[in-house]
mmCIF file of C-alpha atoms in Angstrom:
data_model
loop_
_atom_site.group_PDB
_atom_site.id
_atom_site.type_symbol
_atom_site.label_atom_id
_atom_site.label_comp_id
_atom_site.label_asym_id
_atom_site.label_seq_id
_atom_site.Cartn_x
_atom_site.Cartn_y
_atom_site.Cartn_z
ATOM 1 C CA MET R 1 -22.635 -16.313 56.940
ATOM 2 C CA ALA R 2 -22.625 -19.496 59.277
ATOM 3 C CA ASP R 3 -26.417 -18.512 60.220
ATOM 4 C CA GLU R 4 -27.166 -18.227 56.317
ATOM 5 C CA PHE R 5 -25.502 -21.083 55.537
ATOM 6 C CA ILE R 6 -27.429 -23.527 58.233
ATOM 7 C CA HIS R 7 -30.811 -21.912 56.949
ATOM 8 C CA ALA R 8 -29.893 -21.979 53.232
ATOM 9 C CA GLU R 9 -28.636 -25.954 53.282
ATOM 10 C CA MET R 10 -30.376 -27.639 56.347
ATOM 11 C CA PRO R 11 -33.465 -25.750 56.823
ATOM 12 C CA ARG R 12 -35.112 -28.844 58.514
ATOM 13 C CA LEU R 13 -34.442 -32.192 61.028
ATOM 14 C CA GLY R 14 -37.454 -33.705 60.133
ATOM 15 C CA ARG R 15 -40.206 -31.778 62.272
ATOM 16 C CA VAL R 16 -37.044 -30.265 64.471
ATOM 17 C CA SER R 17 -35.493 -26.987 63.280
ATOM 18 C CA ILE R 18 -31.500 -27.674 62.556
ATOM 19 C CA ARG R 19 -30.895 -24.285 63.934
ATOM 20 C CA ARG R 20 -32.111 -26.211 67.355
ATOM 21 C CA ALA R 21 -29.787 -29.250 67.205
ATOM 22 C CA ILE R 22 -26.596 -27.047 65.979
ATOM 23 C CA PRO R 23 -25.496 -23.743 67.000
ATOM 24 C CA SER R 24 -25.235 -21.514 64.156
ATOM 25 C CA ALA R 25 -22.011 -20.269 64.924
ATOM 26 C CA SER R 26 -20.555 -23.680 64.011
ATOM 27 C CA GLY R 27 -21.327 -23.762 60.680
ATOM 28 C CA PRO R 28 -20.861 -26.365 58.496
ATOM 29 C CA VAL R 29 -17.755 -27.754 59.930
ATOM 30 C CA GLY R 30 -19.603 -28.167 63.185
ATOM 31 C CA ALA R 31 -22.558 -29.772 61.489
ATOM 32 C CA GLU R 32 -20.484 -32.656 59.758
ATOM 33 C CA GLY R 33 -18.767 -32.912 62.969
ATOM 34 C CA LEU R 34 -21.935 -33.523 64.897
ATOM 35 C CA LEU R 35 -23.199 -35.933 61.734
ATOM 36 C CA GLN R 36 -20.146 -37.827 62.109
ATOM 37 C CA ALA R 37 -20.251 -38.431 65.880
ATOM 38 C CA TYR R 38 -23.938 -40.108 65.542
ATOM 39 C CA CYS R 39 -22.886 -42.314 62.524
ATOM 40 C CA ARG R 40 -19.908 -43.393 64.867
ATOM 41 C CA ARG R 41 -22.019 -44.034 67.888
ATOM 42 C CA GLN R 42 -24.151 -46.043 65.788
ATOM 43 C CA TRP R 43 -21.339 -48.089 64.158
ATOM 44 C CA SER R 44 -19.968 -49.146 67.635
ATOM 45 C CA ARG R 45 -22.951 -51.155 68.023
ATOM 46 C CA PRO R 46 -22.023 -54.835 68.146
ATOM 47 C CA ARG R 47 -22.326 -57.008 65.172
ATOM 48 C CA LEU R 48 -24.767 -59.869 64.470
ATOM 49 C CA SER R 49 -22.737 -62.383 62.300
ATOM 50 C CA THR R 50 -19.639 -64.288 62.859
ATOM 51 C CA CYS R 51 -16.767 -64.948 61.014
ATOM 52 C CA GLU R 52 -17.470 -68.252 60.375
ATOM 53 C CA THR R 53 -19.971 -67.199 57.633
ATOM 54 C CA PRO R 54 -19.310 -68.890 54.015
ATOM 55 C CA ALA R 55 -17.286 -66.589 51.674
ATOM 56 C CA VAL R 56 -20.090 -66.587 49.422
ATOM 57 C CA ALA R 57 -22.974 -65.205 51.681
ATOM 58 C CA SER R 58 -25.977 -65.566 48.897
ATOM 59 C CA GLN R 59 -26.196 -65.662 45.673
ATOM 60 C CA ASP R 60 -29.397 -65.144 43.509
ATOM 61 C CA GLU R 61 -30.504 -63.903 40.009
ATOM 62 C CA ARG R 62 -31.995 -60.831 39.101
ATOM 63 C CA SER R 63 -32.219 -58.782 35.695
ATOM 64 C CA CYS R 64 -30.694 -55.413 34.193
ATOM 65 C CA HIS R 65 -30.150 -54.331 30.674
ATOM 66 C CA ILE R 66 -27.256 -54.377 28.011
ATOM 67 C CA ASP R 67 -27.263 -52.148 25.367
ATOM 68 C CA GLY R 68 -31.221 -51.455 25.890
ATOM 69 C CA ILE R 69 -31.980 -55.511 25.821
ATOM 70 C CA ALA R 70 -32.795 -56.905 28.857
ATOM 71 C CA VAL R 71 -30.870 -59.936 30.415
ATOM 72 C CA PRO R 72 -30.195 -62.149 33.818
ATOM 73 C CA ARG R 73 -27.906 -61.124 36.192
ATOM 74 C CA LEU R 74 -26.199 -63.470 38.838
ATOM 75 C CA VAL R 75 -25.531 -61.140 42.347
ATOM 76 C CA VAL R 76 -22.949 -62.872 44.907
ATOM 77 C CA THR R 77 -22.827 -61.184 47.791
ATOM 78 C CA LEU R 78 -19.282 -61.963 49.594
ATOM 79 C CA ARG R 79 -19.192 -62.112 53.736
ATOM 80 C CA PRO R 80 -18.747 -58.410 54.245
ATOM 81 C CA ALA R 81 -15.600 -57.623 56.688
ATOM 82 C CA GLY R 82 -17.050 -54.285 57.303
ATOM 83 C CA CYS R 83 -16.815 -50.896 55.056
ATOM 84 C CA GLY R 84 -13.610 -49.232 55.897
ATOM 85 C CA TRP R 85 -15.317 -45.607 55.815
ATOM 86 C CA GLY R 86 -17.462 -46.694 58.670
ATOM 87 C CA SER R 87 -14.446 -47.453 60.701
ATOM 88 C CA ARG R 88 -13.141 -44.251 59.717
ATOM 89 C CA GLY R 89 -16.070 -41.690 59.702
ATOM 90 C CA GLY R 90 -18.998 -43.551 61.004
ATOM 91 C CA GLY R 91 -20.270 -44.953 57.604
ATOM 92 C CA CYS R 92 -23.379 -43.574 56.056
ATOM 93 C CA VAL R 93 -26.554 -42.363 57.561
ATOM 94 C CA MET R 94 -28.549 -44.763 55.316
ATOM 95 C CA CYS R 95 -26.344 -48.169 55.522
ATOM 96 C CA GLY R 96 -26.885 -50.766 58.080
ATOM 97 C CA HIS R 97 -24.458 -53.431 56.387
ATOM 98 C CA TYR R 98 -22.041 -52.980 59.314
ATOM 99 C CA LEU R 99 -24.174 -55.128 61.914
ATOM 100 C CA ALA R 100 -24.220 -58.069 59.285
ATOM 101 C CA SER R 101 -19.988 -57.919 58.672
ATOM 102 C CA SER R 102 -17.842 -60.152 59.976
ATOM 103 C CA GLY R 103 -15.017 -57.911 61.186
ATOM 104 C CA ARG R 104 -12.287 -59.988 59.099
ATOM 105 C CA THR R 105 -11.244 -59.984 55.691
ATOM 106 C CA LEU R 106 -11.939 -62.404 53.143
ATOM 107 C CA ASN R 107 -9.110 -63.905 52.251
ATOM 108 C CA SER R 108 -8.050 -65.136 48.702
ATOM 109 C CA ARG R 109 -8.436 -69.255 50.009
ATOM 110 C CA ASP R 110 -11.784 -68.625 51.242
ATOM 111 C CA ALA R 111 -13.399 -66.879 47.687
ATOM 112 C CA VAL R 112 -11.448 -68.881 45.245
ATOM 113 C CA SER R 113 -12.800 -72.231 46.875
ATOM 114 C CA GLN R 114 -16.522 -70.911 45.715
ATOM 115 C CA TRP R 115 -15.708 -69.613 42.711
ATOM 116 C CA PRO R 116 -16.006 -72.869 40.818
ATOM 117 C CA SER R 117 -20.160 -73.097 41.972
ATOM 118 C CA VAL R 118 -20.425 -68.881 40.982
ATOM 119 C CA VAL R 119 -18.933 -69.625 37.460
ATOM 120 C CA GLN R 120 -20.921 -73.179 36.939
ATOM 121 C CA GLU R 121 -24.203 -71.362 37.557
ATOM 122 C CA LEU R 122 -23.329 -68.722 35.062
ATOM 123 C CA ALA R 123 -22.612 -71.465 32.392
ATOM 124 C CA ASP R 124 -25.986 -73.548 33.404
ATOM 125 C CA GLY R 125 -27.960 -70.489 33.121
ATOM 126 C CA GLN R 126 -25.955 -68.468 29.998
ATOM 127 C CA ILE R 127 -25.974 -65.433 32.265
ATOM 128 C CA PRO R 128 -23.675 -62.649 30.854
ATOM 129 C CA VAL R 129 -23.430 -60.295 33.979
ATOM 130 C CA LEU R 130 -22.127 -60.842 37.686
ATOM 131 C CA CYS R 131 -22.298 -58.404 40.292
ATOM 132 C CA VAL R 132 -20.014 -59.100 43.416
ATOM 133 C CA TYR R 133 -21.043 -56.985 46.304
ATOM 134 C CA ASN R 134 -19.557 -57.275 49.860
ATOM 135 C CA GLY R 135 -21.737 -54.627 51.494
ATOM 136 C CA GLY R 136 -18.804 -52.309 51.174
ATOM 137 C CA ASN R 137 -15.737 -52.107 48.860
ATOM 138 C CA VAL R 138 -15.225 -54.878 47.092
ATOM 139 C CA LEU R 139 -11.491 -53.121 45.778
ATOM 140 C CA ASN R 140 -10.441 -51.925 49.283
ATOM 141 C CA PRO R 141 -7.792 -54.517 50.330
ATOM 142 C CA ASP R 142 -8.572 -54.104 53.999
ATOM 143 C CA GLU R 143 -12.355 -55.768 53.011
ATOM 144 C CA GLY R 144 -11.071 -58.555 50.660
ATOM 145 C CA ASP R 145 -8.022 -59.906 48.822
ATOM 146 C CA PHE R 146 -7.349 -58.530 45.731
ATOM 147 C CA ASP R 147 -6.084 -61.621 43.911
ATOM 148 C CA ALA R 148 -9.141 -63.689 44.351
ATOM 149 C CA LEU R 149 -10.657 -61.058 41.958
ATOM 150 C CA ILE R 150 -8.344 -61.491 39.998
ATOM 151 C CA ASP R 151 -8.540 -65.451 39.872
ATOM 152 C CA LEU R 152 -12.475 -65.163 39.540
ATOM 153 C CA CYS R 153 -11.560 -62.713 36.086
ATOM 154 C CA ARG R 154 -9.704 -65.392 34.417
ATOM 155 C CA ARG R 155 -12.497 -68.033 35.110
ATOM 156 C CA LEU R 156 -15.021 -65.824 33.789
ATOM 157 C CA ALA R 157 -12.675 -65.461 30.870
ATOM 158 C CA ALA R 158 -13.097 -68.799 29.734
ATOM 159 C CA LEU R 159 -17.218 -67.930 29.288
ATOM 160 C CA PRO R 160 -17.688 -67.177 25.606
ATOM 161 C CA PHE R 161 -21.446 -65.817 26.660
ATOM 162 C CA PHE R 162 -20.219 -63.511 29.536
ATOM 163 C CA LYS R 163 -20.355 -59.687 28.896
ATOM 164 C CA ARG R 164 -20.003 -57.955 32.318
ATOM 165 C CA LEU R 165 -18.450 -58.050 35.921
ATOM 166 C CA VAL R 166 -20.272 -55.172 38.406
ATOM 167 C CA LEU R 167 -18.019 -54.193 41.424
ATOM 168 C CA GLU R 168 -19.066 -51.637 43.961
ATOM 169 C CA THR R 169 -16.460 -49.664 45.655
ATOM 170 C CA ARG R 170 -15.577 -45.890 47.199
ATOM 171 C CA PRO R 171 -13.316 -44.223 44.297
ATOM 172 C CA GLU R 172 -10.370 -44.024 46.242
ATOM 173 C CA PHE R 173 -10.153 -47.835 45.946
ATOM 174 C CA ALA R 174 -10.526 -47.670 41.821
ATOM 175 C CA LEU R 175 -7.007 -47.247 41.258
ATOM 176 C CA PRO R 176 -5.853 -47.441 37.659
ATOM 177 C CA ASP R 177 -3.371 -50.204 38.154
ATOM 178 C CA ARG R 178 -5.925 -52.342 40.236
ATOM 179 C CA ILE R 179 -8.469 -51.800 37.094
ATOM 180 C CA LEU R 180 -6.027 -52.344 34.558
ATOM 181 C CA THR R 181 -5.147 -55.869 36.070
ATOM 182 C CA LEU R 182 -8.761 -56.960 36.484
ATOM 183 C CA LEU R 183 -9.270 -55.935 32.545
ATOM 184 C CA GLU R 184 -6.120 -57.655 31.429
ATOM 185 C CA SER R 185 -7.567 -60.872 33.138
ATOM 186 C CA LEU R 186 -10.739 -60.584 31.866
ATOM 187 C CA ALA R 187 -11.539 -61.209 27.978
ATOM 188 C CA PRO R 188 -11.056 -58.500 25.627
ATOM 189 C CA SER R 189 -15.080 -58.571 24.487
ATOM 190 C CA GLN R 190 -15.482 -58.624 28.316
ATOM 191 C CA SER R 191 -16.521 -55.549 30.289
ATOM 192 C CA LEU R 192 -16.143 -54.190 33.999
ATOM 193 C CA MET R 193 -18.394 -51.853 35.738
ATOM 194 C CA LEU R 194 -17.977 -49.867 38.783
ATOM 195 C CA GLY R 195 -20.828 -48.867 40.955
ATOM 196 C CA LEU R 196 -19.936 -45.672 43.117
ATOM 197 C CA GLY R 197 -22.399 -44.437 45.745
ATOM 198 C CA VAL R 198 -22.420 -40.851 44.481
ATOM 199 C CA GLU R 199 -25.708 -40.672 46.104
ATOM 200 C CA THR R 200 -26.320 -36.698 44.818
ATOM 201 C CA ALA R 201 -24.673 -34.082 42.959
ATOM 202 C CA ASN R 202 -24.833 -31.569 46.011
ATOM 203 C CA GLU R 203 -22.024 -31.493 47.964
ATOM 204 C CA SER R 204 -23.681 -30.048 50.989
ATOM 205 C CA ILE R 205 -26.308 -32.807 51.182
ATOM 206 C CA ARG R 206 -23.664 -35.510 50.698
ATOM 207 C CA HIS R 207 -21.641 -34.081 53.407
ATOM 208 C CA LEU R 208 -24.400 -32.979 55.915
ATOM 209 C CA CYS R 209 -27.049 -35.388 55.294
ATOM 210 C CA LEU R 210 -25.308 -38.826 54.105
ATOM 211 C CA ASN R 211 -21.604 -38.621 55.646
ATOM 212 C CA LYS R 212 -20.394 -40.003 52.413
ATOM 213 C CA GLY R 213 -16.884 -38.364 53.066
ATOM 214 C CA LEU R 214 -16.411 -37.774 49.513
ATOM 215 C CA SER R 215 -16.450 -34.686 46.964
ATOM 216 C CA TRP R 216 -17.457 -34.780 43.455
ATOM 217 C CA SER R 217 -14.174 -34.200 42.274
ATOM 218 C CA ASP R 218 -13.438 -37.661 44.035
ATOM 219 C CA PHE R 219 -16.051 -39.505 41.493
ATOM 220 C CA SER R 220 -14.674 -37.380 38.895
ATOM 221 C CA SER R 221 -11.272 -38.820 38.525
ATOM 222 C CA VAL R 222 -12.425 -42.486 38.306
ATOM 223 C CA GLN R 223 -11.039 -43.009 34.895
ATOM 224 C CA ARG R 224 -13.701 -44.078 32.532
ATOM 225 C CA THR R 225 -13.133 -46.348 29.475
ATOM 226 C CA SER R 226 -14.783 -48.325 26.525
ATOM 227 C CA ARG R 227 -14.537 -51.506 29.202
ATOM 228 C CA CYS R 228 -14.702 -49.857 32.211
ATOM 229 C CA LEU R 229 -17.655 -48.508 32.746
ATOM 230 C CA LEU R 230 -19.257 -46.698 35.509
ATOM 231 C CA ARG R 231 -22.752 -46.827 37.238
ATOM 232 C CA PHE R 232 -23.825 -43.711 39.270
ATOM 233 C CA TYR R 233 -26.453 -44.611 42.323
ATOM 234 C CA CYS R 234 -28.671 -41.945 43.360
ATOM 235 C CA PHE R 235 -30.323 -41.715 46.846
ATOM 236 C CA PHE R 236 -33.607 -40.434 47.264
ATOM 237 C CA GLY R 237 -34.762 -39.783 50.504
ATOM 238 C CA ALA R 238 -31.950 -37.934 52.334
ATOM 239 C CA PRO R 239 -32.616 -37.141 55.843
ATOM 240 C CA PHE R 240 -33.374 -33.541 56.999
ATOM 241 C CA LEU R 241 -34.675 -32.203 53.843
ATOM 242 C CA THR R 242 -38.218 -31.894 53.032
ATOM 243 C CA GLU R 243 -39.917 -34.234 50.612
ATOM 244 C CA ALA R 244 -39.952 -31.430 48.038
ATOM 245 C CA GLU R 245 -36.326 -30.747 48.495
ATOM 246 C CA MET R 246 -35.710 -34.659 48.587
ATOM 247 C CA LEU R 247 -37.046 -34.493 44.803
ATOM 248 C CA THR R 248 -35.482 -31.467 43.950
ATOM 249 C CA ASP R 249 -32.477 -32.878 44.403
ATOM 250 C CA THR R 250 -32.763 -36.052 42.914
ATOM 251 C CA PHE R 251 -33.802 -34.857 39.521
ATOM 252 C CA ASP R 252 -30.745 -32.517 39.732
ATOM 253 C CA SER R 253 -28.661 -35.213 40.473
ATOM 254 C CA ILE R 254 -29.883 -37.657 37.647
ATOM 255 C CA LEU R 255 -29.462 -34.414 35.382
ATOM 256 C CA ARG R 256 -25.871 -34.199 36.467
ATOM 257 C CA PHE R 257 -24.987 -37.783 36.457
ATOM 258 C CA ARG R 258 -26.139 -37.617 32.750
ATOM 259 C CA GLN R 259 -24.053 -34.957 31.929
ATOM 260 C CA ALA R 260 -20.899 -36.512 33.449
ATOM 261 C CA GLU R 261 -21.612 -39.482 31.096
ATOM 262 C CA ALA R 262 -22.576 -42.008 33.666
ATOM 263 C CA ASP R 263 -23.290 -45.421 31.831
ATOM 264 C CA GLU R 264 -26.108 -46.249 34.342
ATOM 265 C CA ILE R 265 -28.045 -44.399 36.879
ATOM 266 C CA HIS R 266 -29.312 -46.321 39.836
ATOM 267 C CA VAL R 267 -31.720 -44.215 41.881
ATOM 268 C CA GLU R 268 -32.182 -45.860 45.308
ATOM 269 C CA SER R 269 -34.796 -45.331 47.460
ATOM 270 C CA ALA R 270 -34.361 -44.720 51.044
ATOM 271 C CA THR R 271 -35.028 -47.749 53.271
ATOM 272 C CA ILE R 272 -35.044 -47.761 57.161
ATOM 273 C CA GLN R 273 -32.391 -50.495 58.120
ATOM 274 C CA ARG R 274 -31.325 -51.554 61.446
ATOM 275 C CA GLY R 275 -28.586 -50.111 63.306
ATOM 276 C CA THR R 276 -28.429 -46.991 61.324
ATOM 277 C CA LEU R 277 -28.872 -43.211 62.006
ATOM 278 C CA LEU R 278 -31.670 -42.974 59.730
ATOM 279 C CA ASN R 279 -33.416 -45.599 61.596
ATOM 280 C CA ARG R 280 -32.695 -43.729 64.984
ATOM 281 C CA LEU R 281 -34.072 -40.215 63.082
ATOM 282 C CA TRP R 282 -37.386 -42.371 62.136
ATOM 283 C CA ARG R 283 -37.803 -44.061 65.850
ATOM 284 C CA ASN R 284 -37.493 -40.840 67.086
ATOM 285 C CA ASP R 285 -40.221 -39.132 64.452
ATOM 286 C CA SER R 286 -37.809 -37.037 62.878
ATOM 287 C CA TYR R 287 -37.723 -38.809 59.763
ATOM 288 C CA ASP R 288 -40.533 -40.043 57.437
ATOM 289 C CA LEU R 289 -39.593 -41.737 54.293
ATOM 290 C CA PRO R 290 -40.657 -40.164 51.063
ATOM 291 C CA SER R 291 -44.074 -40.995 50.126
#
């Protein structure tokens, strides 16, 4: 059974057969353990940033759609503390945000002091959508102060043109009481959208190729309402697959996400980011970006 699993679920490691990398007797558990070990090794590398970086590391204007209409959105990236999944399980194979993290939780005072400039930019441009990212999980109390988010929502509630706040998080931090608190702080006409890194509908690929440490049930348990919307990220270019398998998985995942009634589906093509396992595979000629 284990040998059949390895052959069916992980047929290739780039140009190297996965059967040469993982003993067939180890099965899926051994394969997942080996992947996490490699990810933890990458995660142990020194960070590039310092704790003195501003609370709002960057902000830039982009575009998006609401009800099929193109509108501007402001993307604010907070100083990253470092994704909690990285410290526990080595992080995702393609994510290089760890190297730019500070290792220090962003406290409420740091963030709140910079909200006025963010809100002012929204007002100046009549921008109806604000995306707040931190290279990890905005709703994780170990990565950011929840009180700062409440303060931001109350400021946004005073903007009559504002429509939507977008936050990225792992599903375990999207607790109903936290979501309710944020919605109560926003105006009734405003909504909250949660960006969830589902990446694929295939459980084996999510565990053994991407090291997400999450199952479909974790994502499906996040409560969706008329004011709490869900955005599913779909990753195109998982390692250990042929390009045909990458394409098949992406198409299958989009269909599954639509069946799950995701409000938005964002297909994210693979990039080679410094300090990631994907980078290491690419440098060792064991991975190619999809053509």
